[in-house]
Amino acid sequence: MPILKRYDHSPFPMDVAVWSIAEEENWFLERLQLSETEAGHFVRLRGRHRLEWLASRWLVHELSGRAERAPIVKDEFGKPFLPGSSQQVSISHSHGLAAVAVGQCDFGLDIQQIVGKIKNLAPRFLSTAEAAQAAQAGAAHYLRALHIYWCIKEALYKAYGRRALDLRADLSVEPFDTTQTEGRAIGWIKKGAMVQAYQAYFEQVGTGHLLACVWRDT
């Protein structure tokens, strides 16, 4: 299936796209030509994760602009990158959608299916103030508001790229209009001596997913 949605450096300074997965595995495998390391990882995947993993790799290639696909490798912290390229990469997938970002700045991306069980996880990633802000969204918007916070914080985690972050203690999101289906916010990483603000953009994709991207102004 063609790209569901593409953002060409607007509203953020990197290329972002979302792919709605309708293809079979062989469609991707015939085009990707996986490296030995990638193939070894792929065979260990099960269920829907196999297609989501393949789709995200294909989408990175589509956005990279390269004539020949480069394998995606991971650094010591598990952050993906393209060898020999200055382009940064962020990857996410959830229940039939794959989302990627490719660009030169410091950024992160996350996409999640909107599900009710996030209510049980909220105390693990929301501060007291953030929980109160999410509650102000009202019953009609509360579930989406929780996913906005979750996705922004997951994107911040990926932008940091060195693990060892507590979503509740080290990551925060300034107050924003939690009733919106699309909007902006400011996210913070505060870890030891590091205090860094990130721009954040979020959007409900279709009726069932939430996408968030964060990037650092340079």
PDB file of C-alpha atoms in Angstrom:
ATOM      1  CA  MET A   1       0.000   0.000   0.000  1.00  0.00           C
ATOM      2  CA  PRO A   2       1.320   3.513  -0.690  1.00  0.00           C
ATOM      3  CA  ILE A   3       2.518   5.735   2.116  1.00  0.00           C
ATOM      4  CA  LEU A   4      -0.471   6.656   4.276  1.00  0.00           C
ATOM      5  CA  LYS A   5       0.898  10.061   5.217  1.00  0.00           C
ATOM      6  CA  ARG A   6       4.116  11.967   4.589  1.00  0.00           C
ATOM      7  CA  TYR A   7       5.410  15.142   6.194  1.00  0.00           C
ATOM      8  CA  ASP A   8       8.130  16.778   4.094  1.00  0.00           C
ATOM      9  CA  HIS A   9       9.938  18.957   6.624  1.00  0.00           C
ATOM     10  CA  SER A  10       6.643  20.349   7.889  1.00  0.00           C
ATOM     11  CA  PRO A  11       5.866  20.879  10.710  1.00  0.00           C
ATOM     12  CA  PHE A  12       9.282  19.559  11.728  1.00  0.00           C
ATOM     13  CA  PRO A  13      12.796  19.728  10.230  1.00  0.00           C
ATOM     14  CA  MET A  14      13.012  16.085   9.141  1.00  0.00           C
ATOM     15  CA  ASP A  15      11.159  13.773   6.778  1.00  0.00           C
ATOM     16  CA  VAL A  16       8.464  11.731   8.484  1.00  0.00           C
ATOM     17  CA  ALA A  17       6.123   9.163   6.965  1.00  0.00           C
ATOM     18  CA  VAL A  18       3.542   6.615   8.063  1.00  0.00           C
ATOM     19  CA  TRP A  19       2.943   3.373   6.157  1.00  0.00           C
ATOM     20  CA  SER A  20      -0.284   1.368   6.418  1.00  0.00           C
ATOM     21  CA  ILE A  21       0.809  -2.235   6.020  1.00  0.00           C
ATOM     22  CA  ALA A  22      -1.188  -4.301   3.548  1.00  0.00           C
ATOM     23  CA  GLU A  23       1.665  -6.186   1.861  1.00  0.00           C
ATOM     24  CA  GLU A  24       2.818  -9.749   2.377  1.00  0.00           C
ATOM     25  CA  GLU A  25       6.281 -10.452   3.768  1.00  0.00           C
ATOM     26  CA  ASN A  26       7.641 -11.468   0.374  1.00  0.00           C
ATOM     27  CA  TRP A  27       6.822  -8.045  -1.086  1.00  0.00           C
ATOM     28  CA  PHE A  28       9.283  -6.459   1.310  1.00  0.00           C
ATOM     29  CA  LEU A  29      11.841  -9.259   1.267  1.00  0.00           C
ATOM     30  CA  GLU A  30      12.166  -9.090  -2.528  1.00  0.00           C
ATOM     31  CA  ARG A  31      13.003  -5.373  -2.304  1.00  0.00           C
ATOM     32  CA  LEU A  32      15.005  -5.045   0.909  1.00  0.00           C
ATOM     33  CA  GLN A  33      17.864  -7.507   0.384  1.00  0.00           C
ATOM     34  CA  LEU A  34      18.510  -7.811   4.100  1.00  0.00           C
ATOM     35  CA  SER A  35      22.042  -7.886   5.429  1.00  0.00           C
ATOM     36  CA  GLU A  36      23.185 -11.003   7.282  1.00  0.00           C
ATOM     37  CA  THR A  37      22.682  -9.274  10.631  1.00  0.00           C
ATOM     38  CA  GLU A  38      19.223  -8.019   9.671  1.00  0.00           C
ATOM     39  CA  ALA A  39      18.197 -11.444   8.382  1.00  0.00           C
ATOM     40  CA  GLY A  40      19.366 -13.054  11.617  1.00  0.00           C
ATOM     41  CA  HIS A  41      17.221 -10.642  13.613  1.00  0.00           C
ATOM     42  CA  PHE A  42      14.209 -11.022  11.331  1.00  0.00           C
ATOM     43  CA  VAL A  43      13.967 -14.803  11.659  1.00  0.00           C
ATOM     44  CA  ARG A  44      13.575 -14.430  15.425  1.00  0.00           C
ATOM     45  CA  LEU A  45      10.510 -12.185  15.095  1.00  0.00           C
ATOM     46  CA  ARG A  46       7.001 -13.572  15.406  1.00  0.00           C
ATOM     47  CA  GLY A  47       3.482 -12.550  14.389  1.00  0.00           C
ATOM     48  CA  ARG A  48       2.664  -9.023  13.249  1.00  0.00           C
ATOM     49  CA  HIS A  49       6.081  -7.794  14.387  1.00  0.00           C
ATOM     50  CA  ARG A  50       7.645  -9.396  11.304  1.00  0.00           C
ATOM     51  CA  LEU A  51       5.637  -7.286   8.846  1.00  0.00           C
ATOM     52  CA  GLU A  52       5.970  -4.129  10.944  1.00  0.00           C
ATOM     53  CA  TRP A  53       9.735  -4.584  11.126  1.00  0.00           C
ATOM     54  CA  LEU A  54      10.013  -5.093   7.355  1.00  0.00           C
ATOM     55  CA  ALA A  55       7.748  -2.149   6.557  1.00  0.00           C
ATOM     56  CA  SER A  56       9.742   0.212   8.762  1.00  0.00           C
ATOM     57  CA  ARG A  57      13.003  -0.788   7.041  1.00  0.00           C
ATOM     58  CA  TRP A  58      11.471  -0.221   3.626  1.00  0.00           C
ATOM     59  CA  LEU A  59      10.109   3.147   4.690  1.00  0.00           C
ATOM     60  CA  VAL A  60      13.531   4.291   5.917  1.00  0.00           C
ATOM     61  CA  HIS A  61      14.887   3.469   2.477  1.00  0.00           C
ATOM     62  CA  GLU A  62      12.066   5.388   0.803  1.00  0.00           C
ATOM     63  CA  LEU A  63      12.827   8.504   2.848  1.00  0.00           C
ATOM     64  CA  SER A  64      16.612   8.236   2.651  1.00  0.00           C
ATOM     65  CA  GLY A  65      16.694   9.159  -1.039  1.00  0.00           C
ATOM     66  CA  ARG A  66      19.369   6.560  -1.760  1.00  0.00           C
ATOM     67  CA  ALA A  67      19.376   4.652  -5.015  1.00  0.00           C
ATOM     68  CA  GLU A  68      20.545   1.523  -3.193  1.00  0.00           C
ATOM     69  CA  ARG A  69      19.266   0.521   0.177  1.00  0.00           C
ATOM     70  CA  ALA A  70      21.695   0.664   3.099  1.00  0.00           C
ATOM     71  CA  PRO A  71      21.272  -1.812   5.955  1.00  0.00           C
ATOM     72  CA  ILE A  72      20.114  -0.394   9.256  1.00  0.00           C
ATOM     73  CA  VAL A  73      22.387  -1.202  12.177  1.00  0.00           C
ATOM     74  CA  LYS A  74      22.178  -0.359  15.872  1.00  0.00           C
ATOM     75  CA  ASP A  75      24.705   1.249  18.159  1.00  0.00           C
ATOM     76  CA  GLU A  76      25.678  -0.052  21.606  1.00  0.00           C
ATOM     77  CA  PHE A  77      22.475   1.387  23.088  1.00  0.00           C
ATOM     78  CA  GLY A  78      20.191  -0.069  20.410  1.00  0.00           C
ATOM     79  CA  LYS A  79      19.665   3.190  18.505  1.00  0.00           C
ATOM     80  CA  PRO A  80      19.321   2.605  14.726  1.00  0.00           C
ATOM     81  CA  PHE A  81      21.504   4.395  12.205  1.00  0.00           C
ATOM     82  CA  LEU A  82      22.633   4.204   8.581  1.00  0.00           C
ATOM     83  CA  PRO A  83      26.363   3.383   8.304  1.00  0.00           C
ATOM     84  CA  GLY A  84      28.391   5.972   6.421  1.00  0.00           C
ATOM     85  CA  SER A  85      25.578   8.512   6.461  1.00  0.00           C
ATOM     86  CA  SER A  86      25.038  11.718   8.412  1.00  0.00           C
ATOM     87  CA  GLN A  87      21.289  11.067   8.357  1.00  0.00           C
ATOM     88  CA  GLN A  88      19.694  10.228  11.695  1.00  0.00           C
ATOM     89  CA  VAL A  89      16.908   7.632  11.879  1.00  0.00           C
ATOM     90  CA  SER A  90      14.008   6.982  14.252  1.00  0.00           C
ATOM     91  CA  ILE A  91      11.639   4.026  13.847  1.00  0.00           C
ATOM     92  CA  SER A  92       8.329   2.994  15.396  1.00  0.00           C
ATOM     93  CA  HIS A  93       5.508   0.610  14.539  1.00  0.00           C
ATOM     94  CA  SER A  94       2.246  -0.431  16.133  1.00  0.00           C
ATOM     95  CA  HIS A  95      -0.625  -2.675  15.044  1.00  0.00           C
ATOM     96  CA  GLY A  96      -0.525  -2.320  11.273  1.00  0.00           C
ATOM     97  CA  LEU A  97       1.248   1.018  10.949  1.00  0.00           C
ATOM     98  CA  ALA A  98       4.944   1.790  10.608  1.00  0.00           C
ATOM     99  CA  ALA A  99       6.355   5.282  11.102  1.00  0.00           C
ATOM    100  CA  VAL A 100       9.879   6.549  10.503  1.00  0.00           C
ATOM    101  CA  ALA A 101      11.769   9.819  10.570  1.00  0.00           C
ATOM    102  CA  VAL A 102      14.965  10.590   8.645  1.00  0.00           C
ATOM    103  CA  GLY A 103      16.923  13.817   8.948  1.00  0.00           C
ATOM    104  CA  GLN A 104      20.002  15.668  10.116  1.00  0.00           C
ATOM    105  CA  CYS A 105      18.874  17.067  13.471  1.00  0.00           C
ATOM    106  CA  ASP A 106      18.471  15.487  16.906  1.00  0.00           C
ATOM    107  CA  PHE A 107      15.004  13.874  17.014  1.00  0.00           C
ATOM    108  CA  GLY A 108      12.810  10.966  18.017  1.00  0.00           C
ATOM    109  CA  LEU A 109       9.491   9.501  16.876  1.00  0.00           C
ATOM    110  CA  ASP A 110       6.830   7.181  18.279  1.00  0.00           C
ATOM    111  CA  ILE A 111       3.499   5.802  17.103  1.00  0.00           C
ATOM    112  CA  GLN A 112       1.059   3.825  19.220  1.00  0.00           C
ATOM    113  CA  GLN A 113      -2.331   2.263  18.807  1.00  0.00           C
ATOM    114  CA  ILE A 114      -4.817   3.956  21.133  1.00  0.00           C
ATOM    115  CA  VAL A 115      -5.817   1.330  23.706  1.00  0.00           C
ATOM    116  CA  GLY A 116      -7.563   1.433  27.055  1.00  0.00           C
ATOM    117  CA  LYS A 117      -4.890  -0.465  28.976  1.00  0.00           C
ATOM    118  CA  ILE A 118      -2.670   2.634  28.964  1.00  0.00           C
ATOM    119  CA  LYS A 119      -4.750   3.879  31.920  1.00  0.00           C
ATOM    120  CA  ASN A 120      -3.096   1.226  34.073  1.00  0.00           C
ATOM    121  CA  LEU A 121       0.358   2.343  32.953  1.00  0.00           C
ATOM    122  CA  ALA A 122      -0.197   6.082  33.446  1.00  0.00           C
ATOM    123  CA  PRO A 123       1.241   6.251  37.003  1.00  0.00           C
ATOM    124  CA  ARG A 124       4.519   4.889  35.647  1.00  0.00           C
ATOM    125  CA  PHE A 125       5.098   7.694  33.147  1.00  0.00           C
ATOM    126  CA  LEU A 126       3.054  10.708  34.309  1.00  0.00           C
ATOM    127  CA  SER A 127       4.074  13.123  37.027  1.00  0.00           C
ATOM    128  CA  THR A 128       1.376  14.335  39.411  1.00  0.00           C
ATOM    129  CA  ALA A 129       1.050  17.587  37.457  1.00  0.00           C
ATOM    130  CA  GLU A 130       0.887  15.770  34.093  1.00  0.00           C
ATOM    131  CA  ALA A 131      -1.761  13.372  35.397  1.00  0.00           C
ATOM    132  CA  ALA A 132      -3.875  16.347  36.508  1.00  0.00           C
ATOM    133  CA  GLN A 133      -3.404  18.004  33.123  1.00  0.00           C
ATOM    134  CA  ALA A 134      -4.468  14.822  31.295  1.00  0.00           C
ATOM    135  CA  ALA A 135      -7.563  14.539  33.485  1.00  0.00           C
ATOM    136  CA  GLN A 136      -8.598  18.048  32.460  1.00  0.00           C
ATOM    137  CA  ALA A 137      -9.120  16.727  28.934  1.00  0.00           C
ATOM    138  CA  GLY A 138     -12.397  15.221  30.101  1.00  0.00           C
ATOM    139  CA  ALA A 139     -13.786  11.755  29.501  1.00  0.00           C
ATOM    140  CA  ALA A 140     -14.099  12.235  25.726  1.00  0.00           C
ATOM    141  CA  HIS A 141     -10.407  13.061  25.267  1.00  0.00           C
ATOM    142  CA  TYR A 142      -8.693  11.454  28.274  1.00  0.00           C
ATOM    143  CA  LEU A 143      -7.504   8.276  26.537  1.00  0.00           C
ATOM    144  CA  ARG A 144      -5.961  10.224  23.668  1.00  0.00           C
ATOM    145  CA  ALA A 145      -4.350  12.662  26.112  1.00  0.00           C
ATOM    146  CA  LEU A 146      -2.603   9.769  27.869  1.00  0.00           C
ATOM    147  CA  HIS A 147      -1.264   8.534  24.529  1.00  0.00           C
ATOM    148  CA  ILE A 148       0.008  12.011  23.659  1.00  0.00           C
ATOM    149  CA  TYR A 149       2.072  12.064  26.842  1.00  0.00           C
ATOM    150  CA  TRP A 150       3.233   8.491  26.306  1.00  0.00           C
ATOM    151  CA  CYS A 151       4.258   9.020  22.686  1.00  0.00           C
ATOM    152  CA  ILE A 152       6.057  12.306  23.369  1.00  0.00           C
ATOM    153  CA  LYS A 153       8.007  10.709  26.189  1.00  0.00           C
ATOM    154  CA  GLU A 154       8.834   7.645  24.111  1.00  0.00           C
ATOM    155  CA  ALA A 155      10.051   9.951  21.339  1.00  0.00           C
ATOM    156  CA  LEU A 156      12.192  11.863  23.864  1.00  0.00           C
ATOM    157  CA  TYR A 157      13.619   8.548  25.062  1.00  0.00           C
ATOM    158  CA  LYS A 158      14.587   7.667  21.500  1.00  0.00           C
ATOM    159  CA  ALA A 159      16.066  11.115  20.878  1.00  0.00           C
ATOM    160  CA  TYR A 160      18.241  10.713  23.986  1.00  0.00           C
ATOM    161  CA  GLY A 161      19.346   7.354  22.637  1.00  0.00           C
ATOM    162  CA  ARG A 162      21.350   6.163  25.626  1.00  0.00           C
ATOM    163  CA  ARG A 163      18.685   4.349  27.656  1.00  0.00           C
ATOM    164  CA  ALA A 164      18.768   4.707  31.467  1.00  0.00           C
ATOM    165  CA  LEU A 165      15.910   7.214  31.507  1.00  0.00           C
ATOM    166  CA  ASP A 166      12.927   7.165  33.829  1.00  0.00           C
ATOM    167  CA  LEU A 167       9.836   8.255  31.879  1.00  0.00           C
ATOM    168  CA  ARG A 168       8.312   9.843  34.964  1.00  0.00           C
ATOM    169  CA  ALA A 169      11.351  11.353  36.688  1.00  0.00           C
ATOM    170  CA  ASP A 170      13.663  12.306  33.807  1.00  0.00           C
ATOM    171  CA  LEU A 171      11.154  13.267  31.090  1.00  0.00           C
ATOM    172  CA  SER A 172       8.458  15.917  31.275  1.00  0.00           C
ATOM    173  CA  VAL A 173       5.989  17.701  29.012  1.00  0.00           C
ATOM    174  CA  GLU A 174       4.909  21.279  29.571  1.00  0.00           C
ATOM    175  CA  PRO A 175       1.142  21.954  29.805  1.00  0.00           C
ATOM    176  CA  PHE A 176      -0.705  21.926  26.471  1.00  0.00           C
ATOM    177  CA  ASP A 177      -4.262  21.633  25.194  1.00  0.00           C
ATOM    178  CA  THR A 178      -5.005  17.978  25.881  1.00  0.00           C
ATOM    179  CA  THR A 179      -8.289  18.068  23.944  1.00  0.00           C
ATOM    180  CA  GLN A 180      -6.566  18.507  20.574  1.00  0.00           C
ATOM    181  CA  THR A 181      -6.221  15.768  17.973  1.00  0.00           C
ATOM    182  CA  GLU A 182      -3.183  17.617  16.586  1.00  0.00           C
ATOM    183  CA  GLY A 183      -0.902  20.127  18.240  1.00  0.00           C
ATOM    184  CA  ARG A 184       2.427  21.129  19.683  1.00  0.00           C
ATOM    185  CA  ALA A 185       4.100  20.943  23.061  1.00  0.00           C
ATOM    186  CA  ILE A 186       7.499  21.311  24.718  1.00  0.00           C
ATOM    187  CA  GLY A 187       9.228  18.237  26.117  1.00  0.00           C
ATOM    188  CA  TRP A 188      12.193  18.146  28.479  1.00  0.00           C
ATOM    189  CA  ILE A 189      14.971  15.698  29.208  1.00  0.00           C
ATOM    190  CA  LYS A 190      16.482  16.323  32.632  1.00  0.00           C
ATOM    191  CA  LYS A 191      19.091  13.718  33.448  1.00  0.00           C
ATOM    192  CA  GLY A 192      21.942  14.639  35.755  1.00  0.00           C
ATOM    193  CA  ALA A 193      23.699  17.669  34.328  1.00  0.00           C
ATOM    194  CA  MET A 194      21.764  17.410  31.064  1.00  0.00           C
ATOM    195  CA  VAL A 195      18.789  19.747  30.773  1.00  0.00           C
ATOM    196  CA  GLN A 196      17.455  19.939  27.209  1.00  0.00           C
ATOM    197  CA  ALA A 197      14.186  21.165  25.714  1.00  0.00           C
ATOM    198  CA  TYR A 198      12.645  19.607  22.613  1.00  0.00           C
ATOM    199  CA  GLN A 199       9.895  20.792  20.335  1.00  0.00           C
ATOM    200  CA  ALA A 200       7.089  18.247  20.086  1.00  0.00           C
ATOM    201  CA  TYR A 201       4.339  17.643  17.554  1.00  0.00           C
ATOM    202  CA  PHE A 202       1.529  15.131  17.973  1.00  0.00           C
ATOM    203  CA  GLU A 203      -1.309  14.002  15.742  1.00  0.00           C
ATOM    204  CA  GLN A 204      -4.004  11.373  15.802  1.00  0.00           C
ATOM    205  CA  VAL A 205      -3.527   9.226  12.712  1.00  0.00           C
ATOM    206  CA  GLY A 206      -6.818   7.832  11.488  1.00  0.00           C
ATOM    207  CA  THR A 207      -9.135   6.751  14.275  1.00  0.00           C
ATOM    208  CA  GLY A 208      -6.851   4.394  16.131  1.00  0.00           C
ATOM    209  CA  HIS A 209      -3.250   5.638  16.385  1.00  0.00           C
ATOM    210  CA  LEU A 210      -1.297   8.514  17.895  1.00  0.00           C
ATOM    211  CA  LEU A 211       1.949   9.818  16.363  1.00  0.00           C
ATOM    212  CA  ALA A 212       4.448  12.077  18.121  1.00  0.00           C
ATOM    213  CA  CYS A 213       7.755  13.556  17.007  1.00  0.00           C
ATOM    214  CA  VAL A 214      10.263  15.569  19.020  1.00  0.00           C
ATOM    215  CA  TRP A 215      13.269  17.532  17.798  1.00  0.00           C
ATOM    216  CA  ARG A 216      15.861  19.842  19.237  1.00  0.00           C
ATOM    217  CA  ASP A 217      16.262  23.358  17.897  1.00  0.00           C
ATOM    218  CA  THR A 218      19.827  24.024  16.790  1.00  0.00           C
TER     219      THR A 218
END
